């Protein structure tokens, strides 16, 4: 039997995602009602610019007073798609206080202060769902929170930012330079006018914090995530990767330590073998590779951003939260029972690709090898090529075996002090092997 009284939904924000959420709620109203067991009604839309024409939305529902909307007391679910830290944090906690559960796409807030939101939701017996905060339409948060809840996840490795993946893909497949690829991404709408959050890794770092927290049942904040962007990646790096049978991706990597006593979370460009499933992720697509003890290796792939894909994730959460409302229950909350410490980047162990500009004369390779040995970093391969410009320099590329990041940093610092090393052209980690 379907309940006749509709569940009332307040929408905070009506931009690209919010307007698509409103459109789907209207055009698919009958289907949503059938799936939920009750009709859903858009009861109010909070915006910053009330005079803007919004197709398909009754102007009578539009308000600039978001606080009054979430305080109404008759709202069942608040959908927050305004982003940022404030006023989103205050609006969400106020919604909990006044009887509403929340569906959010706010990765920045969840990564920076998810603890406040989780605690408020638990205190008031409300739901907090946020599938749309990570990887757009790709079902990822719910599988980690629910499907793998009985398993032990050891590693999450993913491409979680479509803008950077598009740029690196164009540099790799079309030979474009970084600036040229960024301009193309901007023209196609993949990059914002200010692309800093994407290209400097802030967006991916926020998602890494959320994924690590869910995967390892511990609290991981944005500040815990080591972050490097792609602005220093060059065409030479891509060419070196190709010679190794690799490509370059901006990866979010969350790992449980081998002894199980700590976790790490990091975002940085890395070379990965072409044989790895993530190497084939092209253009602006996202993909996340999960390694679990019982389930083995799982990969989730699809569009990671955009109005329709993100709205799909929001509506999926809305259906789940509304069903919980009707059942008088709540879904899974924060699972941070392990409280594992987050280790610093220096403890991370991986392989490295180091490109050096050195003097083209005998004995240089021996000097460089000695520095690596003194810092406990074992060399796997070395490639040296003299330059044709007569400058008396050579390019020296060293690929290491697995070593701690701190040891590699010490090695590079010592290399810079050698008279025969004219410069460290690039350092890139090698992952996915």
Coordinates of C-alpha atoms in Angstrom, one line a residue:
X1 CA 0.0 0.0 0.0
X2 CA 1.4 3.4 -1.0
X3 CA 1.2 6.1 1.6
X4 CA -0.8 9.1 0.3
X5 CA 0.9 11.9 2.3
X6 CA 4.0 12.9 0.3
X7 CA 7.5 13.1 1.8
X8 CA 8.7 16.7 1.5
X9 CA 12.1 17.5 0.1
X10 CA 14.0 20.8 0.5
X11 CA 16.6 21.5 -2.1
X12 CA 19.6 23.7 -1.1
X13 CA 21.2 25.0 -4.3
X14 CA 19.8 25.0 -7.9
X15 CA 22.9 25.0 -10.1
X16 CA 23.8 22.4 -12.6
X17 CA 23.3 19.5 -10.2
X18 CA 20.4 21.0 -8.2
X19 CA 18.3 21.9 -11.3
X20 CA 18.8 18.3 -12.7
X21 CA 17.7 16.9 -9.3
X22 CA 14.5 19.0 -9.5
X23 CA 13.9 18.0 -13.1
X24 CA 14.2 14.3 -12.4
X25 CA 12.0 14.6 -9.3
X26 CA 9.3 16.2 -11.4
X27 CA 9.5 14.1 -14.6
X28 CA 10.0 10.8 -12.8
X29 CA 7.6 11.5 -9.9
X30 CA 5.4 8.4 -10.5
X31 CA 8.4 6.1 -10.7
X32 CA 10.0 7.6 -7.6
X33 CA 6.8 7.2 -5.7
X34 CA 6.5 3.6 -6.7
X35 CA 10.1 2.8 -5.7
X36 CA 9.8 4.6 -2.4
X37 CA 6.2 3.7 -1.4
X38 CA 5.1 7.3 -1.1
X39 CA 5.1 10.4 -3.3
X40 CA 7.9 12.9 -2.9
X41 CA 7.2 16.6 -3.1
X42 CA 9.6 19.4 -3.8
X43 CA 8.6 21.7 -0.9
X44 CA 11.2 24.5 -1.3
X45 CA 14.3 25.5 -3.2
X46 CA 16.9 27.8 -1.6
X47 CA 19.0 29.9 -4.0
X48 CA 21.2 32.9 -4.0
X49 CA 19.7 34.6 -7.0
X50 CA 15.9 34.4 -6.8
X51 CA 15.3 36.3 -10.0
X52 CA 17.0 33.7 -12.3
X53 CA 14.5 31.8 -14.5
X54 CA 14.6 28.1 -13.5
X55 CA 12.7 25.9 -16.0
X56 CA 10.2 23.5 -14.4
X57 CA 10.4 24.9 -10.9
X58 CA 7.4 26.8 -9.5
X59 CA 8.7 30.3 -8.5
X60 CA 6.6 30.1 -5.4
X61 CA 9.0 27.4 -4.1
X62 CA 12.1 29.5 -4.5
X63 CA 13.5 31.3 -1.5
X64 CA 16.8 33.0 -0.4
X65 CA 16.2 32.0 3.2
X66 CA 17.8 28.6 3.4
X67 CA 17.8 28.6 7.2
X68 CA 14.0 29.2 7.4
X69 CA 13.5 26.4 4.9
X70 CA 15.4 23.7 6.8
X71 CA 13.7 24.9 10.1
X72 CA 10.2 24.4 8.8
X73 CA 9.7 21.2 10.7
X74 CA 7.7 19.5 8.0
X75 CA 10.7 18.8 5.8
X76 CA 11.5 15.1 5.6
X77 CA 14.7 15.2 3.5
X78 CA 17.1 18.1 2.8
X79 CA 19.2 17.8 -0.4
X80 CA 22.3 19.9 -0.1
X81 CA 24.2 20.7 -3.3
X82 CA 25.5 24.2 -2.6
X83 CA 29.0 23.0 -1.7
X84 CA 31.6 24.7 0.5
X85 CA 32.0 24.7 4.2
X86 CA 29.6 27.4 5.4
X87 CA 26.7 27.9 5.4
X88 CA 26.4 24.2 4.3
X89 CA 27.6 22.8 7.6
X90 CA 25.2 24.9 9.7
X91 CA 22.3 24.2 7.4
X92 CA 22.9 20.5 7.5
X93 CA 23.1 20.3 11.3
X94 CA 20.1 22.6 11.6
X95 CA 18.2 20.3 9.3
X96 CA 19.0 17.4 11.6
X97 CA 17.8 19.3 14.6
X98 CA 14.4 20.0 13.0
X99 CA 13.6 16.5 11.9
X100 CA 15.1 16.1 8.4
X101 CA 17.6 13.6 7.1
X102 CA 20.2 14.9 4.6
X103 CA 21.5 13.9 1.2
X104 CA 24.7 15.8 0.3
X105 CA 27.2 16.0 -2.5
X106 CA 29.6 18.2 -0.5
X107 CA 33.0 16.4 -0.6
X108 CA 34.9 19.4 0.8
X109 CA 32.7 19.6 3.9
X110 CA 32.7 15.9 4.5
X111 CA 36.5 15.7 4.1
X112 CA 37.2 18.7 6.4
X113 CA 34.6 18.2 9.1
X114 CA 32.6 15.1 8.5
X115 CA 32.8 14.3 12.2
X116 CA 30.5 17.2 13.1
X117 CA 27.9 16.0 10.5
X118 CA 28.1 12.3 11.6
X119 CA 27.8 13.2 15.3
X120 CA 24.8 15.5 14.6
X121 CA 23.1 12.9 12.5
X122 CA 23.6 10.2 15.1
X123 CA 22.5 12.5 18.0
X124 CA 19.2 13.3 16.3
X125 CA 18.6 9.9 14.7
X126 CA 18.8 11.1 11.1
X127 CA 20.4 9.8 7.9
X128 CA 23.4 11.3 6.2
X129 CA 23.9 10.0 2.7
X130 CA 26.6 11.3 0.3
X131 CA 27.1 9.0 -2.7
X132 CA 27.3 12.0 -5.0
X133 CA 30.3 13.4 -3.1
X134 CA 32.7 10.9 -4.6
X135 CA 32.9 9.9 -8.3
X136 CA 29.6 11.2 -9.5
X137 CA 27.3 8.5 -10.7
X138 CA 29.6 5.6 -9.9
X139 CA 28.2 3.5 -7.0
X140 CA 31.1 3.6 -4.7
X141 CA 30.2 4.9 -1.2
X142 CA 27.4 2.5 -0.7
X143 CA 29.4 -0.6 -1.8
X144 CA 32.1 0.4 0.7
X145 CA 29.7 1.2 3.5
X146 CA 27.4 -1.8 3.0
X147 CA 28.5 -4.4 0.5
X148 CA 32.0 -4.7 1.8
X149 CA 31.1 -4.0 5.4
X150 CA 31.9 -7.6 6.3
X151 CA 35.2 -7.7 4.5
X152 CA 38.6 -6.2 5.1
X153 CA 39.6 -3.5 2.6
X154 CA 43.4 -3.1 2.3
X155 CA 43.7 -0.7 -0.6
X156 CA 41.7 1.8 -2.6
X157 CA 43.4 3.1 -5.8
X158 CA 41.5 5.4 -8.0
X159 CA 41.2 8.1 -10.6
X160 CA 38.6 10.4 -9.0
X161 CA 39.0 13.7 -10.9
X162 CA 37.8 13.8 -14.5
X163 CA 39.5 17.1 -15.4
X164 CA 43.0 15.9 -14.6
X165 CA 42.4 12.6 -16.2
X166 CA 41.3 14.3 -19.4
X167 CA 44.4 16.6 -19.4
X168 CA 46.8 13.7 -18.8
X169 CA 45.1 11.6 -21.4
X170 CA 45.4 14.3 -24.0
X171 CA 49.1 14.8 -23.1
X172 CA 49.6 11.0 -23.5
X173 CA 47.6 10.2 -26.6
X174 CA 47.7 13.4 -28.6
X175 CA 51.1 14.7 -27.5
X176 CA 49.6 17.9 -26.2
X177 CA 51.5 20.1 -23.7
X178 CA 49.9 20.8 -20.2
X179 CA 48.7 24.3 -21.1
X180 CA 47.2 23.1 -24.4
X181 CA 45.4 20.2 -22.8
X182 CA 44.1 22.4 -20.0
X183 CA 42.7 24.9 -22.6
X184 CA 40.9 22.1 -24.3
X185 CA 39.5 20.8 -21.0
X186 CA 38.2 24.3 -20.3
X187 CA 36.6 24.7 -23.7
X188 CA 34.8 21.4 -23.3
X189 CA 33.5 22.4 -19.9
X190 CA 35.6 19.8 -18.0
X191 CA 37.7 22.5 -16.3
X192 CA 36.4 25.5 -14.3
X193 CA 37.6 29.0 -15.1
X194 CA 39.8 28.6 -12.0
X195 CA 41.0 25.0 -12.3
X196 CA 43.1 25.1 -9.1
X197 CA 41.0 22.7 -7.1
X198 CA 41.3 20.1 -9.8
X199 CA 44.8 20.5 -11.2
X200 CA 46.4 21.0 -7.8
X201 CA 44.7 17.8 -6.4
X202 CA 42.4 19.4 -3.8
X203 CA 39.3 17.9 -5.2
X204 CA 40.9 14.4 -5.4
X205 CA 42.3 14.8 -1.9
X206 CA 38.9 15.5 -0.4
X207 CA 37.5 12.3 -2.1
X208 CA 40.5 10.3 -0.8
X209 CA 39.8 11.4 2.7
X210 CA 36.2 10.2 2.4
X211 CA 37.1 6.9 0.8
X212 CA 39.8 6.2 3.3
X213 CA 37.5 6.9 6.3
X214 CA 34.9 4.5 5.0
X215 CA 37.2 1.8 3.8
X216 CA 39.3 1.6 6.9
X217 CA 36.6 2.5 9.5
X218 CA 38.7 5.4 10.9
X219 CA 38.5 9.1 10.8
X220 CA 40.6 10.6 8.0
X221 CA 40.5 14.4 7.4
X222 CA 41.6 16.4 4.4
X223 CA 44.7 17.5 6.3
X224 CA 45.7 13.9 6.7
X225 CA 46.0 13.4 2.9
X226 CA 49.3 14.1 1.1
X227 CA 48.5 16.1 -2.0
X228 CA 50.4 16.8 -5.2
X229 CA 48.8 18.1 -8.4
X230 CA 49.6 17.7 -12.1
X231 CA 50.9 21.1 -13.0
X232 CA 54.6 19.9 -13.0
X233 CA 53.9 16.9 -15.2
X234 CA 55.7 17.3 -18.6
X235 CA 55.6 15.7 -22.0
X236 CA 59.0 14.3 -21.1
X237 CA 57.4 12.5 -18.1
X238 CA 54.8 11.0 -20.4
X239 CA 57.4 9.9 -22.9
X240 CA 59.5 8.2 -20.1
X241 CA 56.3 6.4 -19.0
X242 CA 55.7 5.2 -22.5
X243 CA 59.2 3.8 -22.7
X244 CA 58.5 1.8 -19.5
X245 CA 55.2 0.5 -20.8
X246 CA 53.3 2.9 -18.5
X247 CA 51.1 5.9 -18.6
X248 CA 50.6 8.7 -16.0
X249 CA 47.5 9.2 -14.0
X250 CA 46.6 11.4 -11.0
X251 CA 45.8 8.8 -8.4
X252 CA 44.1 8.8 -5.0
X253 CA 45.7 6.0 -3.0
X254 CA 44.4 4.9 0.4
X255 CA 46.3 1.9 2.0
X256 CA 46.2 -0.1 5.2
X257 CA 49.7 -0.7 6.5
X258 CA 51.0 -4.3 6.2
X259 CA 50.9 -4.7 10.0
X260 CA 47.3 -3.3 10.0
X261 CA 48.2 -0.7 12.6
X262 CA 47.9 2.5 10.5
X263 CA 46.7 3.8 7.2
X264 CA 47.9 6.3 4.6
X265 CA 46.0 8.5 2.2
X266 CA 47.7 10.4 -0.7
X267 CA 47.0 12.0 -4.0
X268 CA 49.7 12.5 -6.6
X269 CA 50.6 11.8 -10.3
X270 CA 52.1 8.4 -10.8
X271 CA 53.2 6.0 -13.6
X272 CA 51.1 2.9 -13.8
X273 CA 51.6 -0.1 -16.2
X274 CA 49.5 -0.2 -19.3
X275 CA 48.4 -3.7 -18.1
X276 CA 46.7 -2.2 -15.1
X277 CA 42.9 -1.6 -15.5
X278 CA 43.2 2.0 -14.5
X279 CA 45.6 2.7 -17.4
X280 CA 42.8 2.4 -19.9
X281 CA 40.5 5.0 -18.2
X282 CA 40.3 7.7 -20.8
X283 CA 39.2 11.3 -21.1
X284 CA 37.1 12.6 -18.2
X285 CA 36.1 9.3 -16.8
X286 CA 36.7 8.1 -13.2
X287 CA 37.5 4.6 -11.9
X288 CA 38.3 3.2 -8.5
X289 CA 40.1 -0.1 -7.9
X290 CA 39.5 -1.8 -4.6
X291 CA 41.5 -4.6 -3.1
X292 CA 39.7 -6.5 -0.3
X293 CA 40.8 -9.6 1.6
X294 CA 37.8 -11.8 0.7
X295 CA 36.3 -10.1 -2.3
X296 CA 39.7 -9.7 -4.1
X297 CA 40.0 -7.0 -6.7
X298 CA 37.0 -4.9 -7.7
X299 CA 36.8 -2.0 -10.1
X300 CA 34.1 0.7 -10.4
X301 CA 34.1 2.8 -13.6
X302 CA 32.0 5.6 -15.1
X303 CA 31.4 9.3 -15.4
X304 CA 32.6 11.1 -12.3
X305 CA 31.0 14.5 -12.7
X306 CA 28.4 16.5 -14.5
X307 CA 24.8 17.4 -13.8
X308 CA 23.0 14.2 -14.8
X309 CA 25.5 11.7 -13.4
X310 CA 25.8 13.5 -10.1
X311 CA 22.0 14.0 -9.9
X312 CA 21.6 10.2 -10.5
X313 CA 23.7 9.6 -7.3
X314 CA 21.7 12.2 -5.4
X315 CA 18.4 10.6 -6.4
X316 CA 19.6 7.2 -5.4
X317 CA 20.4 8.4 -2.0
X318 CA 17.0 10.3 -1.8
X319 CA 15.2 7.0 -2.5
X320 CA 17.1 5.2 0.2
X321 CA 16.6 7.9 2.8
X322 CA 12.9 8.2 2.0
X323 CA 12.5 4.4 2.4
X324 CA 14.2 4.6 5.7
X325 CA 11.8 7.4 6.8
X326 CA 8.8 5.3 5.9
X327 CA 10.3 2.3 7.8
X328 CA 11.1 4.5 10.9
X329 CA 14.8 3.5 10.6
X330 CA 18.1 5.0 9.6
X331 CA 20.8 3.6 7.4
X332 CA 24.5 3.1 8.2
X333 CA 26.2 6.0 10.0
X334 CA 29.9 6.7 10.6
X335 CA 31.9 3.5 11.2
X336 CA 35.1 4.7 12.8
X337 CA 35.6 2.1 15.4
X338 CA 39.2 1.3 14.5
X339 CA 40.6 4.8 15.0
X340 CA 43.8 3.9 13.2
X341 CA 46.4 6.6 13.0
X342 CA 47.2 8.1 9.6
X343 CA 50.9 7.7 8.9
X344 CA 52.9 10.5 7.3
X345 CA 53.9 10.4 3.6
X346 CA 57.5 9.6 4.6
X347 CA 56.4 6.1 5.7
X348 CA 54.8 5.2 2.3
X349 CA 56.7 2.6 0.4
X350 CA 56.7 2.5 -3.4
X351 CA 58.9 2.6 -6.5
X352 CA 60.2 5.8 -8.1
X353 CA 61.2 7.2 -11.4
X354 CA 63.8 10.0 -11.1
X355 CA 65.1 12.0 -14.1
X356 CA 68.4 13.8 -13.6
X357 CA 70.4 16.3 -15.7
X358 CA 74.1 15.4 -15.1
X359 CA 77.5 16.2 -16.4
X360 CA 78.4 14.0 -19.3
X361 CA 81.7 12.6 -18.1
X362 CA 83.1 9.3 -16.6
X363 CA 82.3 8.5 -13.0
X364 CA 79.0 10.3 -12.7
X365 CA 76.9 7.2 -12.7
X366 CA 79.0 5.7 -9.9
X367 CA 78.6 8.9 -7.8
X368 CA 74.8 8.8 -8.3
X369 CA 74.6 5.1 -7.5
X370 CA 76.6 5.6 -4.3
X371 CA 74.1 8.3 -3.1
X372 CA 71.2 5.9 -3.6
X373 CA 73.1 3.1 -1.8
X374 CA 73.9 5.4 1.2
X375 CA 70.2 6.2 1.7
X376 CA 69.1 2.6 1.4
X377 CA 67.3 3.0 -1.9
X378 CA 68.0 0.1 -4.3
X379 CA 68.2 0.9 -8.1
X380 CA 66.3 -1.3 -10.5
X381 CA 67.2 0.2 -13.9
X382 CA 69.3 3.1 -15.2
X383 CA 69.1 4.8 -18.6
X384 CA 71.6 7.4 -19.7
X385 CA 71.6 9.4 -22.9
X386 CA 74.0 12.2 -23.9
X387 CA 72.5 15.4 -25.2
X388 CA 73.1 16.4 -28.8
X389 CA 73.4 20.2 -28.2
X390 CA 77.0 20.0 -27.1
X391 CA 76.3 21.3 -23.6
X392 CA 78.3 18.5 -21.9
X393 CA 75.2 17.2 -20.2
X394 CA 73.4 13.9 -20.2
X395 CA 70.0 12.8 -19.1
X396 CA 70.0 10.1 -16.5
X397 CA 66.9 8.2 -15.6
X398 CA 66.8 6.0 -12.5
X399 CA 64.0 3.6 -11.6
X400 CA 64.2 2.2 -8.1
X401 CA 62.9 -0.8 -6.3
X402 CA 60.4 -0.2 -3.5
X403 CA 61.6 2.3 -0.9
X404 CA 60.2 4.6 1.8
X405 CA 59.3 8.0 0.7
X406 CA 61.5 9.5 3.4
X407 CA 64.5 7.6 2.1
X408 CA 63.9 8.8 -1.4
X409 CA 63.5 12.4 -0.3
X410 CA 66.9 12.1 1.5
X411 CA 68.4 10.6 -1.7
X412 CA 67.2 13.5 -3.8
X413 CA 68.4 16.1 -1.4
X414 CA 71.9 14.6 -1.5
X415 CA 71.8 14.3 -5.2
X416 CA 71.1 18.0 -5.5
X417 CA 74.4 18.7 -3.7
X418 CA 76.6 16.8 -6.1
X419 CA 78.6 19.1 -8.5
X420 CA 78.0 16.6 -11.3
X421 CA 74.2 16.8 -10.9
X422 CA 73.0 19.9 -12.8
X423 CA 69.3 19.4 -11.8
X424 CA 66.6 17.0 -10.8
X425 CA 64.2 17.2 -13.8
X426 CA 61.4 15.1 -12.3
X427 CA 60.4 12.6 -9.6
X428 CA 57.4 10.4 -10.1
X429 CA 56.2 7.4 -8.2
X430 CA 55.5 4.1 -9.9
X431 CA 52.2 2.4 -8.7
X432 CA 49.9 -0.4 -9.6
X433 CA 52.4 -3.2 -10.0

